[in-house]
Short mmCIF file of C-alpha atoms in Angstrom, two decimals:
data_model
loop_
_atom_site.label_atom_id
_atom_site.label_comp_id
_atom_site.label_asym_id
_atom_site.label_seq_id
_atom_site.Cartn_x
_atom_site.Cartn_y
_atom_site.Cartn_z
CA MET A 1 7.42 23.50 63.42
CA ILE A 2 8.16 23.03 59.72
CA ASP A 3 10.86 25.18 58.22
CA ILE A 4 8.96 27.19 55.63
CA ASP A 5 12.09 27.47 53.50
CA ASN A 6 12.33 23.72 52.95
CA LYS A 7 11.85 21.94 49.62
CA MET A 8 8.19 21.18 50.25
CA TYR A 9 7.33 24.86 50.61
CA LYS A 10 9.43 25.81 47.60
CA GLY A 11 7.40 23.35 45.51
CA ILE A 12 4.18 25.17 46.34
CA TRP A 13 4.88 28.15 44.03
CA LYS A 14 3.60 26.16 41.04
CA TYR A 15 0.25 25.86 42.77
CA PHE A 16 0.06 29.62 43.26
CA ILE A 17 0.43 29.98 39.49
CA VAL A 18 -2.37 27.43 38.98
CA ALA A 19 -4.50 29.28 41.55
CA ALA A 20 -3.94 32.55 39.68
CA LEU A 21 -4.98 30.91 36.40
CA ILE A 22 -8.11 29.55 38.07
CA LEU A 23 -9.00 33.02 39.39
CA LEU A 24 -8.25 34.71 36.06
CA PRO A 25 -11.83 34.54 34.65
CA THR A 26 -13.04 36.73 37.52
CA LEU A 27 -11.39 39.67 35.74
CA ALA A 28 -13.92 39.26 32.92
CA PHE A 29 -17.00 39.26 35.13
CA PRO A 30 -19.33 42.26 34.71
CA ILE A 31 -20.26 44.66 37.45
CA ALA A 32 -22.73 43.15 39.94
CA SER A 33 -25.48 44.98 41.80
CA ASP A 34 -23.69 45.09 45.17
CA LEU A 35 -20.34 45.90 43.60
CA SER A 36 -21.96 48.78 41.71
CA VAL A 37 -23.25 50.16 45.03
CA PHE A 38 -19.82 49.83 46.68
CA MET A 39 -18.18 51.57 43.72
CA HIS A 40 -20.85 54.28 43.74
CA GLY A 41 -20.24 55.06 47.42
CA GLY A 42 -16.48 54.87 47.01
CA SER A 43 -16.62 57.28 44.06
CA ILE A 44 -18.70 59.83 45.98
CA ILE A 45 -16.26 59.77 48.92
CA ALA A 46 -13.14 59.79 46.72
CA ASN A 47 -14.48 62.91 45.01
CA GLY A 48 -15.00 64.82 48.25
CA GLY A 49 -18.45 63.64 49.34
CA TYR A 50 -19.46 62.50 52.82
CA LEU A 51 -20.99 59.19 53.87
CA PHE A 52 -24.57 59.47 55.19
CA GLN A 53 -24.82 62.96 53.70
CA ASP A 54 -23.88 62.65 50.04
CA PHE A 55 -24.35 58.88 49.86
CA TYR A 56 -26.60 56.50 51.82
CA ASP A 57 -26.50 52.74 52.27
CA ILE A 58 -27.03 50.21 55.06
CA LYS A 59 -23.61 48.52 54.82
CA PRO A 60 -20.95 49.37 57.46
CA PRO A 61 -18.94 52.55 56.72
CA PHE A 62 -15.61 50.73 56.45
CA ILE A 63 -16.53 49.08 53.15
CA TYR A 64 -17.10 52.48 51.54
CA TYR A 65 -13.88 54.01 52.82
CA LEU A 66 -12.05 50.95 51.48
CA PHE A 67 -13.65 51.39 48.06
CA ALA A 68 -12.90 55.12 48.17
CA ALA A 69 -9.23 54.27 48.74
CA ILE A 70 -9.23 51.83 45.79
CA ASN A 71 -10.93 54.48 43.65
CA PHE A 72 -8.43 57.14 44.69
CA LEU A 73 -5.39 54.90 44.06
CA PHE A 74 -6.41 53.00 40.94
CA GLY A 75 -9.27 54.91 39.36
CA ASP A 76 -13.01 54.49 39.04
CA ASN A 77 -13.24 51.58 36.63
CA LEU A 78 -14.40 47.99 36.89
CA ILE A 79 -11.10 46.39 35.84
CA ALA A 80 -9.23 48.17 38.66
CA PHE A 81 -11.69 46.79 41.21
CA ARG A 82 -11.68 43.28 39.73
CA LEU A 83 -7.86 43.34 39.80
CA PHE A 84 -7.95 44.37 43.45
CA ASP A 85 -10.16 41.37 44.28
CA PHE A 86 -7.96 39.07 42.17
CA PHE A 87 -4.81 40.05 44.08
CA TYR A 88 -6.64 40.08 47.42
CA GLN A 89 -7.70 36.46 46.93
CA LEU A 90 -4.16 35.48 45.87
CA THR A 91 -2.83 37.20 48.99
CA PHE A 92 -5.34 35.26 51.07
CA LEU A 93 -4.09 32.02 49.49
CA VAL A 94 -0.44 32.90 50.21
CA ILE A 95 -1.19 33.78 53.84
CA THR A 96 -3.37 30.72 54.39
CA SER A 97 -0.86 28.29 52.86
CA TYR A 98 1.86 29.81 55.07
CA LEU A 99 -0.31 29.37 58.17
CA MET A 100 -1.18 25.81 57.17
CA PHE A 101 2.55 25.06 56.98
CA LYS A 102 3.03 26.58 60.42
CA LEU A 103 0.25 24.32 61.70
CA GLU A 104 2.10 21.33 60.21
CA LEU A 105 -0.60 20.27 57.79
CA LYS A 106 0.49 17.92 55.03
CA THR A 107 1.79 19.51 51.85
CA LYS A 108 -0.86 17.54 49.94
CA VAL A 109 -3.58 19.26 51.97
CA ILE A 110 -2.12 22.69 51.21
CA LYS A 111 -1.89 21.88 47.51
CA ALA A 112 -5.49 20.68 47.53
CA PHE A 113 -6.57 23.91 49.23
CA LEU A 114 -4.74 25.99 46.61
CA ILE A 115 -6.79 24.29 43.89
CA ILE A 116 -10.19 23.85 45.57
CA PHE A 117 -10.45 27.35 47.04
CA PRO A 118 -9.96 29.36 43.81
CA LEU A 119 -12.19 26.88 41.96
CA SER A 120 -14.95 27.30 44.53
CA TYR A 121 -14.58 31.08 44.43
CA THR A 122 -14.49 31.50 40.64
CA ILE A 123 -17.58 29.38 39.94
CA LEU A 124 -19.66 31.72 42.11
CA ASN A 125 -19.71 34.08 39.13
CA TYR A 126 -20.08 37.82 39.22
CA ARG A 127 -22.79 38.36 41.86
CA ASP A 128 -21.32 36.38 44.74
CA ILE A 129 -17.65 37.41 44.68
CA PHE A 130 -16.00 40.62 45.90
CA GLN A 131 -18.50 41.00 48.72
CA THR A 132 -17.93 42.10 52.30
CA GLU A 133 -17.73 38.41 53.22
CA SER A 134 -14.90 37.68 50.78
CA LEU A 135 -13.02 40.77 51.91
CA ALA A 136 -13.13 39.29 55.42
CA PHE A 137 -11.30 36.09 54.41
CA ILE A 138 -7.87 37.28 55.60
CA PRO A 139 -8.99 38.51 59.04
CA LEU A 140 -11.08 35.35 59.48
CA ILE A 141 -8.20 32.97 58.78
CA LEU A 142 -5.77 34.99 60.91
CA TYR A 143 -8.20 34.95 63.83
CA PHE A 144 -8.49 31.17 63.60
CA TYR A 145 -4.72 30.66 63.38
CA TYR A 146 -3.92 32.80 66.41
CA LEU A 147 -6.74 31.16 68.34
CA ILE A 148 -5.35 27.63 68.08
CA ILE A 149 -1.60 28.23 68.42
CA GLU A 150 -0.10 27.54 71.84
CA ASP A 151 1.11 31.10 72.41
CA ASN A 152 -0.95 33.05 74.97
CA SER A 153 0.89 36.36 74.90
CA TYR A 154 -0.50 39.90 74.78
CA LYS A 155 0.82 40.12 71.20
CA LYS A 156 -1.44 37.23 70.21
CA HIS A 157 -4.49 38.93 71.73
CA LEU A 158 -3.57 42.28 70.19
CA ILE A 159 -3.50 40.66 66.73
CA MET A 160 -6.71 38.73 67.40
CA GLY A 161 -8.47 41.87 68.58
CA THR A 162 -7.32 43.80 65.51
CA VAL A 163 -8.44 41.21 62.95
CA LEU A 164 -11.69 40.61 64.85
CA GLY A 165 -12.38 44.35 64.71
CA ILE A 166 -11.67 44.44 60.96
CA ALA A 167 -14.02 41.48 60.37
CA ILE A 168 -16.81 43.18 62.35
CA ALA A 169 -16.19 46.47 60.55
CA LEU A 170 -16.73 44.65 57.24
CA LYS A 171 -19.82 42.74 58.39
CA TYR A 172 -21.28 43.22 61.87
CA THR A 173 -22.47 39.61 62.23
CA LEU A 174 -18.95 38.23 61.70
CA GLY A 175 -18.34 39.17 65.33
CA ILE A 176 -19.95 35.81 66.12
CA ILE A 177 -16.50 34.20 65.79
CA PHE A 178 -15.67 35.67 69.21
CA ILE A 179 -17.91 32.92 70.61
CA GLY A 180 -15.32 30.49 69.22
CA TYR A 181 -12.72 32.22 71.35
CA ILE A 182 -14.98 32.00 74.42
CA VAL A 183 -15.28 28.23 73.90
CA TYR A 184 -11.48 28.01 73.58
CA PHE A 185 -11.06 30.25 76.64
CA PHE A 186 -13.08 27.95 78.91
CA SER A 187 -11.76 24.69 77.43
CA ASP A 188 -8.55 24.76 79.46
CA SER A 189 -7.91 26.57 82.74
CA LYS A 190 -4.27 27.15 81.71
CA LYS A 191 -5.46 29.33 78.82
CA ARG A 192 -7.81 31.35 80.99
CA ASP A 193 -6.47 34.87 81.35
CA TYR A 194 -9.31 37.37 81.75
CA THR A 195 -7.04 40.38 81.30
CA LYS A 196 -5.86 39.19 77.89
CA ALA A 197 -9.40 38.25 76.81
CA ILE A 198 -10.68 41.70 77.79
CA THR A 199 -7.70 43.28 76.02
CA GLN A 200 -8.65 41.44 72.82
CA LEU A 201 -12.26 42.61 73.07
CA ILE A 202 -11.27 46.23 73.79
CA ILE A 203 -8.93 46.25 70.77
CA ALA A 204 -11.72 44.86 68.55
CA ILE A 205 -14.17 47.53 69.74
CA PHE A 206 -11.52 50.22 69.26
CA VAL A 207 -10.90 49.11 65.65
CA VAL A 208 -14.63 49.15 64.89
CA VAL A 209 -15.05 52.60 66.47
CA LEU A 210 -12.06 53.82 64.48
CA THR A 211 -13.90 53.03 61.22
CA PHE A 212 -16.70 55.36 62.33
CA VAL A 213 -14.42 58.32 63.07
CA PRO A 214 -14.67 59.74 59.51
CA VAL A 215 -18.48 59.62 59.80
CA LEU A 216 -18.38 61.50 63.10
CA VAL A 217 -15.86 64.18 62.08
CA THR A 218 -17.73 64.92 58.83
CA GLY A 219 -21.07 65.38 60.61
CA GLY A 220 -22.72 62.19 59.39
CA LEU A 221 -23.94 60.89 62.76
CA ASP A 222 -27.60 61.81 62.22
CA GLY A 223 -27.59 60.18 58.79
CA PHE A 224 -25.97 57.07 60.24
CA LEU A 225 -28.60 56.83 63.00
CA ASP A 226 -31.39 57.19 60.43
CA THR A 227 -29.71 54.50 58.34
CA ASN A 228 -29.76 52.15 61.31
CA SER A 229 -33.45 52.81 61.90
CA TYR A 230 -34.07 51.64 58.32
CA LEU A 231 -31.66 48.72 58.80
CA ALA A 232 -33.64 47.65 61.88
CA GLU A 233 -36.79 47.47 59.74
CA TYR A 234 -34.94 45.70 56.92
CA ALA A 235 -33.61 43.09 59.39
CA LYS A 236 -37.18 42.08 60.29
CA TYR A 237 -37.74 40.59 56.85
CA PRO A 238 -38.55 37.95 55.96
CA PRO A 239 -40.59 37.34 59.14
CA ILE A 240 -39.83 34.20 61.12
CA GLY A 241 -42.26 31.40 60.33
CA ALA A 242 -42.98 28.34 58.21
CA ALA A 243 -42.65 30.31 54.96
CA LEU A 244 -39.16 31.49 55.94
CA ALA A 245 -38.12 27.95 56.91
CA LYS A 246 -39.29 26.60 53.54
CA GLN A 247 -37.53 29.42 51.67
CA MET A 248 -34.30 28.80 53.58
CA ILE A 249 -34.39 25.06 52.84
CA ASP A 250 -35.02 25.68 49.13
CA ILE A 251 -32.21 28.24 48.82
CA LEU A 252 -29.73 26.26 50.91
CA THR A 253 -30.44 23.07 48.94
CA HIS A 254 -29.80 24.91 45.68
CA ASN A 255 -26.68 26.72 46.89
CA PHE A 256 -25.03 23.73 48.54
CA GLY A 257 -26.04 21.33 45.79
CA THR A 258 -24.87 23.45 42.86
CA LEU A 259 -22.59 26.33 43.78
CA VAL A 260 -20.89 24.55 46.68
CA SER A 261 -21.24 21.15 44.91
CA VAL A 262 -22.05 17.63 46.07
CA SER A 263 -18.43 16.47 45.77
CA THR A 264 -17.08 19.07 48.17
CA LEU A 265 -19.90 18.34 50.62
CA PHE A 266 -18.89 14.67 50.51
CA PHE A 267 -15.27 15.46 51.38
CA PHE A 268 -16.40 17.86 54.12
CA LEU A 269 -18.47 15.11 55.75
CA LEU A 270 -15.69 12.58 55.24
CA ALA A 271 -13.16 14.76 57.06
CA SER A 272 -15.62 15.70 59.79
CA LEU A 273 -16.62 12.12 60.60
CA LEU A 274 -13.70 9.85 59.75
CA ILE A 275 -10.40 11.66 60.29
CA LYS A 276 -9.14 10.53 63.70
CA ASP A 277 -5.54 11.79 63.52
CA GLU A 278 -4.81 13.00 67.05
CA LYS A 279 -2.69 15.92 65.81
CA LEU A 280 -5.64 17.24 63.79
CA GLN A 281 -8.41 16.85 66.36
CA ILE A 282 -8.14 20.27 68.03
CA MET A 283 -7.75 22.06 64.71
CA LYS A 284 -10.67 20.15 63.18
CA LYS A 285 -12.85 20.84 66.21
CA TYR A 286 -12.39 24.60 65.91
CA LEU A 287 -12.69 24.58 62.11
CA LEU A 288 -16.07 22.89 62.51
CA LEU A 289 -17.05 25.23 65.35
CA PHE A 290 -16.24 28.30 63.25
CA CYS A 291 -18.17 26.86 60.29
CA PHE A 292 -21.15 26.28 62.57
CA LEU A 293 -21.00 29.77 64.08
CA LEU A 294 -20.73 31.50 60.72
CA PHE A 295 -23.53 29.38 59.27
CA LEU A 296 -25.62 30.31 62.31
CA SER A 297 -24.91 34.00 61.59
CA VAL A 298 -26.29 33.50 58.05
CA LEU A 299 -29.48 31.97 59.46
CA LEU A 300 -29.82 34.80 61.99
CA GLU A 301 -29.57 37.39 59.20
CA ARG A 302 -32.33 35.55 57.30
CA LYS A 303 -30.69 36.60 54.03
CA ILE A 304 -29.34 33.49 52.31
CA ASN A 305 -27.71 34.51 49.08
CA MET A 306 -24.68 32.45 48.12
CA TYR A 307 -22.31 35.28 49.00
CA HIS A 308 -23.57 35.14 52.58
CA ILE A 309 -22.52 31.49 52.74
CA THR A 310 -19.01 32.25 51.45
CA ARG A 311 -18.07 33.54 54.91
CA LEU A 312 -17.55 29.86 55.79
CA TYR A 313 -15.06 29.29 52.96
CA PRO A 314 -11.73 29.90 54.78
CA TYR A 315 -12.58 27.12 57.25
CA TYR A 316 -14.90 24.98 55.16
CA ILE A 317 -12.43 24.49 52.32
CA ILE A 318 -9.57 23.53 54.66
CA ILE A 319 -11.83 20.74 55.94
CA ILE A 320 -12.68 19.73 52.34
CA SER A 321 -8.96 19.61 51.52
CA LEU A 322 -8.34 17.36 54.52
CA GLY A 323 -11.18 15.10 53.37
CA LEU A 324 -9.93 14.88 49.78
CA VAL A 325 -6.40 13.92 50.84
CA TYR A 326 -7.75 11.40 53.37
CA PHE A 327 -9.93 9.85 50.66
CA ILE A 328 -7.07 9.57 48.15
CA GLU A 329 -4.68 8.08 50.72
CA LYS A 330 -7.24 5.70 52.20
CA TYR A 331 -8.68 4.39 48.96
CA ARG A 332 -5.89 4.08 46.41
CA PHE A 333 -7.39 3.71 42.96
CA ARG A 334 -6.38 1.32 40.25
CA PHE A 335 -6.92 1.96 36.57
CA ASN A 336 -10.11 -0.04 36.06
CA LEU A 337 -13.73 0.59 35.10
CA ALA A 338 -14.94 0.96 38.69
CA SER A 339 -12.31 3.59 39.50
CA PHE A 340 -12.97 5.42 36.24
CA THR A 341 -16.73 5.49 36.93
CA LEU A 342 -16.25 6.77 40.48
CA ILE A 343 -13.82 9.50 39.41
CA ALA A 344 -16.11 10.54 36.54
CA MET A 345 -19.05 10.78 38.94
CA PHE A 346 -17.10 12.99 41.36
CA LEU A 347 -15.94 15.23 38.52
CA LEU A 348 -19.50 15.64 37.26
CA MET A 349 -20.63 16.65 40.74
CA SER A 350 -17.61 18.90 41.33
CA PRO A 351 -17.09 22.62 40.56
CA LEU A 352 -15.09 21.77 37.41
CA LEU A 353 -17.94 21.99 34.89
CA ARG A 354 -19.01 25.38 36.18
CA PHE A 355 -15.39 26.46 36.06
CA VAL A 356 -15.16 25.58 32.36
CA ASN A 357 -18.13 27.88 31.84
CA SER A 358 -16.23 30.65 33.67
CA TYR A 359 -13.45 30.48 31.08
CA LYS A 360 -16.07 30.54 28.31
CA ILE A 361 -17.43 33.75 29.85
CA ALA A 362 -13.93 35.25 29.77
CA PHE A 363 -13.48 34.14 26.14
CA ASP A 364 -16.82 35.68 25.16
CA ARG A 365 -15.91 38.91 26.94
CA LEU A 366 -12.84 39.24 24.72
CA PHE A 367 -14.02 37.79 21.41
CA ARG A 368 -17.83 37.39 21.38
CA TYR A 369 -19.18 40.38 23.29
CA GLU A 370 -22.78 39.96 22.06
CA SER A 371 -22.83 36.42 23.44
CA TYR A 372 -21.32 37.68 26.71
CA LEU A 373 -23.97 40.39 26.98
CA ALA A 374 -26.76 37.93 26.22
CA TYR A 375 -25.50 35.57 28.95
CA TYR A 376 -25.92 38.32 31.54
CA THR A 377 -29.21 39.61 30.13
CA ASN A 378 -31.98 37.08 30.64
CA ASP A 379 -35.08 36.35 32.67
CA LYS A 380 -33.13 35.54 35.84
CA PRO A 381 -33.38 38.06 38.71
CA PHE A 382 -30.75 40.82 38.52
CA ASN A 383 -29.39 39.53 35.16
CA ILE A 384 -30.14 42.70 33.22
CA LEU A 385 -26.68 43.91 32.22
CA GLY A 386 -27.91 44.74 28.71
CA HIS A 387 -30.62 46.96 30.18
CA HIS A 388 -28.11 49.00 32.16
CA ILE A 389 -25.89 49.48 29.13
CA ALA A 390 -28.88 50.48 26.97
CA ILE A 391 -29.98 53.15 29.46
CA ALA A 392 -26.44 54.51 29.79
CA ASP A 393 -26.03 54.62 25.99
CA TYR A 394 -29.26 56.58 25.69
CA ILE A 395 -28.25 59.09 28.36
CA ASN A 396 -24.74 59.43 26.92
CA LYS A 397 -26.22 60.34 23.53
CA LYS A 398 -28.26 63.03 25.25
CA GLY A 399 -25.03 64.47 26.64
CA GLU A 400 -26.76 65.26 29.93
CA GLU A 401 -24.69 65.00 33.12
CA LYS A 402 -27.51 65.64 35.61
CA PHE A 403 -29.06 62.18 35.27
CA LEU A 404 -30.99 60.60 38.16
CA PHE A 405 -31.61 56.84 38.13
CA ILE A 406 -34.55 55.72 40.30
CA ASN A 407 -34.18 51.96 40.66
CA THR A 408 -33.78 49.24 43.29
CA GLY A 409 -31.76 46.06 42.94
CA GLY A 410 -28.78 47.34 41.01
CA ASN A 411 -27.55 50.69 39.74
CA GLN A 412 -24.97 49.36 37.27
CA THR A 413 -26.21 51.92 34.72
CA ILE A 414 -24.33 54.74 36.41
CA HIS A 415 -20.96 53.05 35.81
CA TYR A 416 -21.47 53.10 32.03
CA LEU A 417 -22.13 56.84 31.92
CA ASN A 418 -19.63 59.21 30.35
CA SER A 419 -20.00 61.57 33.32
CA LYS A 420 -19.62 61.13 37.09
CA TYR A 421 -22.84 60.17 38.82
CA LYS A 422 -23.33 62.44 41.82
CA TYR A 423 -26.68 61.52 43.36
CA LYS A 424 -27.10 60.02 46.79
CA PHE A 425 -29.09 56.79 46.65
CA PRO A 426 -28.01 53.47 45.10
CA HIS A 427 -31.47 52.04 45.81
CA SER A 428 -34.73 53.96 45.44
CA ALA A 429 -36.17 51.82 48.26
CA PHE A 430 -34.22 53.92 50.73
CA HIS A 431 -36.42 56.96 50.01
CA LEU A 432 -39.57 55.39 48.48
CA SER A 433 -40.19 52.68 51.09
CA PRO A 434 -42.89 53.50 53.66
CA LYS A 435 -40.20 52.71 56.26
CA ALA A 436 -37.80 55.33 54.84
CA PRO A 437 -36.64 58.02 57.33
CA ALA A 438 -37.87 61.57 56.70
CA SER A 439 -34.26 62.73 56.26
CA TYR A 440 -33.85 60.28 53.36
CA LYS A 441 -36.92 61.69 51.60
CA LYS A 442 -35.60 65.21 52.07
CA ALA A 443 -32.20 64.22 50.64
CA PHE A 444 -33.92 62.63 47.63
CA GLU A 445 -35.95 65.78 47.00
CA GLU A 446 -32.66 67.68 46.64
CA ASP A 447 -31.56 65.20 43.96
CA LEU A 448 -34.93 65.34 42.21
CA LYS A 449 -34.86 69.14 42.00
CA ASP A 450 -31.29 69.15 40.69
CA ALA A 451 -31.71 66.53 37.95
CA ASN A 452 -32.46 67.33 34.31
CA ILE A 453 -33.21 63.79 33.14
CA ILE A 454 -34.68 60.91 35.15
CA ALA A 455 -35.10 57.18 34.52
CA ILE A 456 -37.66 55.33 36.67
CA ASP A 457 -37.78 51.52 36.78
CA SER A 458 -41.29 50.04 36.62
CA LEU A 459 -40.38 46.37 37.15
CA ASP A 460 -38.08 46.40 40.18
CA ASN A 461 -40.69 45.39 42.73
CA ILE A 462 -38.48 43.64 45.30
CA PHE A 463 -40.41 43.35 48.55
CA MET A 464 -37.32 42.38 50.55
CA ILE A 465 -35.75 45.78 49.88
CA PHE A 466 -38.78 48.08 49.55
CA LEU A 467 -40.46 46.39 52.55
CA THR A 468 -43.74 46.82 50.66
CA ASP A 469 -45.28 45.84 47.34
CA GLY A 470 -44.69 47.95 44.25
CA SER A 471 -41.93 49.10 41.91
CA SER A 472 -39.99 52.36 41.96
CA TYR A 473 -42.46 53.72 39.41
CA ASP A 474 -45.50 52.68 41.49
CA LEU A 475 -44.15 54.06 44.75
CA PHE A 476 -42.82 57.27 43.18
CA PHE A 477 -46.25 58.19 41.81
CA LYS A 478 -47.90 57.37 45.14
CA GLU A 479 -45.97 60.30 46.62
CA LYS A 480 -48.09 63.32 45.69
CA GLU A 481 -45.23 65.78 46.12
CA TYR A 482 -42.94 63.83 43.79
CA LYS A 483 -45.71 63.22 41.25
CA ASP A 484 -46.71 66.89 41.14
CA TYR A 485 -43.11 68.05 40.78
CA LEU A 486 -42.49 65.63 37.91
CA ASN A 487 -45.68 66.62 36.11
CA ASN A 488 -44.94 70.34 36.50
CA TYR A 489 -41.28 70.36 35.50
CA PHE A 490 -40.69 67.22 33.41
CA GLU A 491 -42.17 65.52 30.38
CA LEU A 492 -42.01 61.90 29.25
CA ASP A 493 -39.21 61.54 26.72
CA THR A 494 -39.39 57.80 25.98
CA THR A 495 -39.85 54.33 27.45
CA LEU A 496 -36.90 51.96 27.13
CA LEU A 497 -37.31 48.18 26.98
CA ASN A 498 -40.96 48.48 28.12
CA ARG A 499 -39.62 49.05 31.60
CA TYR A 500 -37.72 52.31 32.12
CA PHE A 501 -39.61 55.60 31.87
CA ILE A 502 -37.30 58.44 30.85
CA TYR A 503 -38.38 61.96 31.80
CA GLU A 504 -36.63 65.13 30.64
CA ARG A 505 -36.88 68.56 32.23
CA LYS A 506 -39.10 70.94 30.29
CA CYS A 507 -37.44 73.83 28.54
CA LYS A 508 -37.81 77.03 30.53
#
């Protein structure tokens, strides 16, 4: 094994600095819809609330306890959370480069990884970073490393079980990587130790169960079971068929062609097909297997946002790095027109141009805020940052703390309020959908009767979340009990941006 204190490793520190500079624009990204939900749940728990009683969502409990811990330690503000993600990704890069050294990969490959990974992450922009998938990067890479090393001790399986459990606790479908271990287990009779394999699985299950203990001890089991009944309905959409296949092809083509980039796909294919180095064959085989399994998990979920695809990144980008170094070493370029044209073409199809835009976003955030706001407020889905700020400004001027936001697709508004938001649902679909559990509707009624000012979104008709047609406004007024209560106790105050209906409680 390579001595990690040698000169090659010492030379890597410069690349960590470059990686940090590449990740720096992420600190300027605004709050995304999923991040706003995570922060909302974390805030409720950090301030004494209980999951599945005072806050409801379909993500695993662990993510909310993690965000509650960040909230408790660093405060409830966007910069604190962006800084956490920034340092988490740097930590992932440090750990991965160390493991790559231990696996005797070339220093050039490690250096390439330290450039390509942060580039690929930063260009995803605000919606597709700091997700449950990206928080799983460290357990995913550790699981892979301990899988392929020669050691077959109980310690190895204890570590593998622990990181597998953490990955599952962050995203249930990440448990699919255990299939990679099963393939490894049966590939060589010398590695086949059923006791150790069962030990690993028991440890993983124990870790997952451990993340549910706070839910159980706080009396949230019924709420959790109701959440899973809604999740089961949510998982049925979109239905399997030709329309889903076409949608998947369209989305995957866009994501892999633009956000992943044609250049990186080229180097991935190059490494997969042409690298024949005997020392790399086992590692490459399992990198490809893990990429396949995680991609399969995305297809099984039937939800193909770019952040779902990022679960492949720890393995995918190692393969890309291998391909890039192979290409450079195999085809040494001379300074001529042909070389210049080829390099220019790869750069144009690489993540670099999008990365330049990321630094422009950071610049605008500091010096041209109106331009920054306009960039994130347009006709693209979910790009309505300006709307959220406008609603919050209006409510802040009212000075009313009992504000209820009825919206699906992003509750960023609540993080721009001057007061703590205390209500239970980040998405109105959870209580307005025809598939919503009765307990959810009852919990919403408590919020409705407590609020003094309400904003209802009339243009958030997202079938994939509501599981029916209609906006929050449409579905709210279809519920006779809600409609009657609003008409009896509230009056229309104003309509903001031709979209948000603001109701204020009538004076007694």
